[in-house]
Short mmCIF file of C-alpha atoms and ligand atoms in Angstrom, two decimals:
data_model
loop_
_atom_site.label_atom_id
_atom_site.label_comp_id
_atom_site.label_asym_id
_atom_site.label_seq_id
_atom_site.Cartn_x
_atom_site.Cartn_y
_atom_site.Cartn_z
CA UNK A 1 91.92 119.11 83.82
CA UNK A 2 94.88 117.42 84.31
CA UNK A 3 96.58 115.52 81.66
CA UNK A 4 99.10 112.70 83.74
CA UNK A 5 97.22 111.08 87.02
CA UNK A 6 99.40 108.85 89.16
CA UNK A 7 96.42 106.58 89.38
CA UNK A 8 97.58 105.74 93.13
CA UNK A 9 96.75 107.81 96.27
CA UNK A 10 98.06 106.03 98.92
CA UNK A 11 101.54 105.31 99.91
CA UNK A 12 103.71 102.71 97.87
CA UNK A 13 106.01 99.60 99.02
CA UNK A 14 109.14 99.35 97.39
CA UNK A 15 107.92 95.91 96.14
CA UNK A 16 104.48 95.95 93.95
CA UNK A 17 103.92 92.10 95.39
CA UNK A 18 103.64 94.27 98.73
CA UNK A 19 100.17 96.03 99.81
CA UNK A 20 101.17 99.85 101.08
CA UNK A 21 102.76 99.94 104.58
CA UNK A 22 104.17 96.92 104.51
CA UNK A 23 107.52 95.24 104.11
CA UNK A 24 108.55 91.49 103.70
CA UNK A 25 109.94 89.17 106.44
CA UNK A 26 111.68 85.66 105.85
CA UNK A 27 110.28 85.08 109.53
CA UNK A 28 107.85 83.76 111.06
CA UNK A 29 106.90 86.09 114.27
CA UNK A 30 104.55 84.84 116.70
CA UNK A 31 101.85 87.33 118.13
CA UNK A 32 99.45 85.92 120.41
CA UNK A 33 97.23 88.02 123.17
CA UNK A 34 97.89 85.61 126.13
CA UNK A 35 99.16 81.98 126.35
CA UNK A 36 98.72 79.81 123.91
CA UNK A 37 95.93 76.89 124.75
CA UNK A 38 96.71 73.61 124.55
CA UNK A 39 93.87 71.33 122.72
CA UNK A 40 94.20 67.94 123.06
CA UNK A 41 93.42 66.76 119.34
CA UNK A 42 90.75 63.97 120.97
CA UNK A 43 88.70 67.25 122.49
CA UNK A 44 89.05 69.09 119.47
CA UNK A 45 85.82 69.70 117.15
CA UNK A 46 85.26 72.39 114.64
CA UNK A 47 81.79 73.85 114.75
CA UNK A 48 79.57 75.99 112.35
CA UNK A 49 76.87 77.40 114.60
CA UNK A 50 73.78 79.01 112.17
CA UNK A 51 70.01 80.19 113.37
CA UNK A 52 67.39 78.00 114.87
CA UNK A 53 69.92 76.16 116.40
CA UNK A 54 71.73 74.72 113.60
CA UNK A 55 75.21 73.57 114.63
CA UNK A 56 77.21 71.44 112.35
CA UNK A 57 80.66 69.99 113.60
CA UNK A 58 83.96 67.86 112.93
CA UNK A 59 86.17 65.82 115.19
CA UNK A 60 89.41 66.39 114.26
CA UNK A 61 88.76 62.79 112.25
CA UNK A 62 85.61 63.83 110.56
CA UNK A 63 87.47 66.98 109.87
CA UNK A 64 90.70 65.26 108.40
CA UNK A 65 88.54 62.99 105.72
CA UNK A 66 87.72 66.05 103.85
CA UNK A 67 88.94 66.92 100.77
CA UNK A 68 92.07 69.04 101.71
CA UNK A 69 93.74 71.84 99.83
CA UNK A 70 96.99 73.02 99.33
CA UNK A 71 97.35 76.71 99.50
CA UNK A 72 99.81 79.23 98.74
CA UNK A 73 99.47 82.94 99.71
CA UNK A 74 101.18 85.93 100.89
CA UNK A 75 100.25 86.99 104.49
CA UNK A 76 100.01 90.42 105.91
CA UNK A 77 99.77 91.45 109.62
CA UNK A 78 98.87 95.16 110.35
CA UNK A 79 102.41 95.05 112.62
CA UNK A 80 103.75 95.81 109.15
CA UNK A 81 105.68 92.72 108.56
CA UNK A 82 104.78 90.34 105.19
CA UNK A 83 105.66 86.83 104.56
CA UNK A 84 105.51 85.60 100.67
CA UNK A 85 104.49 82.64 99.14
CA UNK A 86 103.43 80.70 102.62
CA UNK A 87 102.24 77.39 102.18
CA UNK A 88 99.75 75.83 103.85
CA UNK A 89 97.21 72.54 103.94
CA UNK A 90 93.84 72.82 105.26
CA UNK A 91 90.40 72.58 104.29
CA UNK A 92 88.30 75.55 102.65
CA UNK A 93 85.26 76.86 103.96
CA UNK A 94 83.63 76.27 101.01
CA UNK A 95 83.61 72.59 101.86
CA UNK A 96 82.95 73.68 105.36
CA UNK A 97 79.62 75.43 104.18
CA UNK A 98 78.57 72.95 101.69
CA UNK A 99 75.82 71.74 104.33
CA UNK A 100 75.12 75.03 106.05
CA UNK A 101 71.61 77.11 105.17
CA UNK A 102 71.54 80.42 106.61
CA UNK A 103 70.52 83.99 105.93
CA UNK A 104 73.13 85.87 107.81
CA UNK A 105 76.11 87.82 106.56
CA UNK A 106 78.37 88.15 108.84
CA UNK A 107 80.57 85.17 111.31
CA UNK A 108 82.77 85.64 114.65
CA UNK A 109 85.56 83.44 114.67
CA UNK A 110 86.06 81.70 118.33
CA UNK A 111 89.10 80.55 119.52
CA UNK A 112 89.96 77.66 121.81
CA UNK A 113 90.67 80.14 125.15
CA UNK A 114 88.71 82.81 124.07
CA UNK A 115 90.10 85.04 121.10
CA UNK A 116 87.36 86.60 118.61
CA UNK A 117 87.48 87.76 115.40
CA UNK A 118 83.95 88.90 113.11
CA UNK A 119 84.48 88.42 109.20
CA UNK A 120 82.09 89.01 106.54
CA UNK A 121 80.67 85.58 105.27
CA UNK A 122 81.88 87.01 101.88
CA UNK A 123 85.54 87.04 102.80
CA UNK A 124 85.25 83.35 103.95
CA UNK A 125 83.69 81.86 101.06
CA UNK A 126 85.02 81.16 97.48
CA UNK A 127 88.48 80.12 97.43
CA UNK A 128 89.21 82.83 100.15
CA UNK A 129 89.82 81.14 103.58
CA UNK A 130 90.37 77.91 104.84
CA UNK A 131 90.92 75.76 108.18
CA UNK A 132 94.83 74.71 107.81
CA UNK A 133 96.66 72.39 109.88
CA UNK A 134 99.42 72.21 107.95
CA UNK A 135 102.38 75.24 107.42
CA UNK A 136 105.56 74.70 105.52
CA UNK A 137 104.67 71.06 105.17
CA UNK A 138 104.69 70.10 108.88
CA UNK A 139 101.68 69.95 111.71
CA UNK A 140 101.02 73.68 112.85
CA UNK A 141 102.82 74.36 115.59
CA UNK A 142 101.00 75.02 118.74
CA UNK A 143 102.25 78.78 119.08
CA UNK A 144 101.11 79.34 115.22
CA UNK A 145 97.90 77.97 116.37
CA UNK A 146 97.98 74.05 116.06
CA UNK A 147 96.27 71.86 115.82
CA UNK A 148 94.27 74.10 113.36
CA UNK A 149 93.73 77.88 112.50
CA UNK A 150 91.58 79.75 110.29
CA UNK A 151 93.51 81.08 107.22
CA UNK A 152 92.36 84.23 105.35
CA UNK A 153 94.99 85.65 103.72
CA UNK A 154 93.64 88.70 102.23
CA UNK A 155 92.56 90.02 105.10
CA UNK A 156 95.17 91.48 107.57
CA UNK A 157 96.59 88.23 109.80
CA UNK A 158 94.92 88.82 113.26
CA UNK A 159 91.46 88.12 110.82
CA UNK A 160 93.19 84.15 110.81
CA UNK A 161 92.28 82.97 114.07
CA UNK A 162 94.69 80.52 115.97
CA UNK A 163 92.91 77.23 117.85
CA UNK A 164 90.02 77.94 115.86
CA UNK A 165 87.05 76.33 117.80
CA UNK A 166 84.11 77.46 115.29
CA UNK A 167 81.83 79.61 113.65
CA UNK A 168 78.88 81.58 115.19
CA UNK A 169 76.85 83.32 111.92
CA UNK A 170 75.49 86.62 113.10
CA UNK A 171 73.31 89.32 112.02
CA UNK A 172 75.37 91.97 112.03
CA UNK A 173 79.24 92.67 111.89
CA UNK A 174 80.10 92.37 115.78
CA UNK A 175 83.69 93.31 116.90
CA UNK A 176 85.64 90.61 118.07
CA UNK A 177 88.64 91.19 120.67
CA UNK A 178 90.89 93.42 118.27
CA UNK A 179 88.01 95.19 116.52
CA UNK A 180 86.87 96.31 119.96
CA UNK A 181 90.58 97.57 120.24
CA UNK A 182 91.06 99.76 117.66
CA UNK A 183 91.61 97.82 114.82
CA UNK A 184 89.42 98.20 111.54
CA UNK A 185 85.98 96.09 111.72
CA UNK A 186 87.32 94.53 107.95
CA UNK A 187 91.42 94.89 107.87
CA UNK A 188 91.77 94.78 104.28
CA UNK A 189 95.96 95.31 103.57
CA UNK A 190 95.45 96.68 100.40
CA UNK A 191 92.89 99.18 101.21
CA UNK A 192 95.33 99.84 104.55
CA UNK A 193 92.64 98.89 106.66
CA UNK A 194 94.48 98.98 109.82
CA UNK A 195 92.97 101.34 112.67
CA UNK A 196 88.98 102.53 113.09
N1 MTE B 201 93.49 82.81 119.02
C1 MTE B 201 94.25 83.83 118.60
N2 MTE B 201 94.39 84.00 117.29
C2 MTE B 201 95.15 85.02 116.82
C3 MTE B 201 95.78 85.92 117.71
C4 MTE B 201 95.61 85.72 119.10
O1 MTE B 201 96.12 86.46 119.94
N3 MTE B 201 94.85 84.65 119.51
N4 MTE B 201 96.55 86.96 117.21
C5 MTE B 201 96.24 87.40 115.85
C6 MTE B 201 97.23 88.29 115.34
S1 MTE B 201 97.15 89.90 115.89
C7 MTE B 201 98.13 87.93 114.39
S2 MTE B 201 99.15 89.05 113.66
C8 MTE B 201 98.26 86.52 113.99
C9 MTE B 201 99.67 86.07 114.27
O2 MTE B 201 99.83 84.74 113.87
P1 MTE B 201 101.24 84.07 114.13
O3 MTE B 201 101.51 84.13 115.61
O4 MTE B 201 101.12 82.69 113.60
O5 MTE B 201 102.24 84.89 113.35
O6 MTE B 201 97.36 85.65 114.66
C10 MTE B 201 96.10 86.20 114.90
N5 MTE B 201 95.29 85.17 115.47
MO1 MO B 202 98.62 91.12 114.52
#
């Protein structure tokens, strides 16, 4: 038997704050599949859709008289680029669920215009993901997803949905848009969870 083990099999960054793969960007690159949708903030609702027809939602006022959060987190997107320490203002899930009964695992994400995304429910509740509004201190912009996206930072970024419209609890763990392109039904960065 061996005496020494590394302890670490997959590849290293050059900084430890940095999951494998990746390397840091003061940017802020915009990646979008398609235009950008433009959501009126009077049309806007955030829904929560659960079995037998349960279907809780906010109007963007409803949604603003919640008790908001400040966040700060690293993000990483599976293009290899990482941004450090991004700070954000939105409301968690866990609020989001208080009022929600359901016996499902599993949620796809829907965008305003279409985009998908499936997370476990366990990667969206407790202190892990939020609705935010609010990057750097100013409204989202609209090509960062204002007025809202989902946040879920330790998942790989196309997990955070831009326009979020809502969530539809499901069954199982259905691929949404880049899932059923080749990207990994989780996307966890530290795991390297890029590709199926
Ligand atoms: N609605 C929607 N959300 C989306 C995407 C998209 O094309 N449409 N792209 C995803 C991908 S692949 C990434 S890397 C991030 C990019 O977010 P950014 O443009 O704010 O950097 O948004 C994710 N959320
Ligand atoms: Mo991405």
């Amino acid at each position: 038997m061996g005496i020494i083990s590394s302890g670490f099999r997959g590849r290293r960054s050059a900084n430890p704050g940095l999951p494998p793969g990746q390397h840091e960007t003061q940017d802020f690159p915009v990646l979008t599949a398609g235009p950008a949708p433009l959501i009126p903030i009077d049309e806007w609702e955030f829904f929560i859709a659960a079995e037998n027809g349960q279907r809780l939602s906010w109007s963007w006022t409803e949604f603003m008289s919640l008790p908001q959060e400040e966040i700060t987190k690293d993000i990483h997107c599976v293009t290899s680029w990482s941004k450090l320490e991004t700070t954000w203002r939105g409301v968690s899930l866990d609020t989001l669920f208080e009022n929600v009964d359901t016996t499902k695992d599993f949620a796809t994400a829907h965008s305003f215009g279409g985009y998908t995304t499936n997370v476990p429910l366990w990667d969206l509740l407790g202190g892990k993901a939020w609705v935010a509004w609010e990057f750097d201190g100013e409204p989202l912009e609209r090509a960062h997803g204002g007025p809202a996206r989902l946040l879920i930072p330790h998942l790989y970024f196309w997990k955070s949905a831009k326009w979020i419209h809502g969530l539809e609890l499901t069954e199982d763990d259905v691929p949404g848009f880049w899932e059923s392109n080749g990207y990994h039904l989780h996307g966890n960065p530290w795991r390297e969870e890029r590709y199926s």
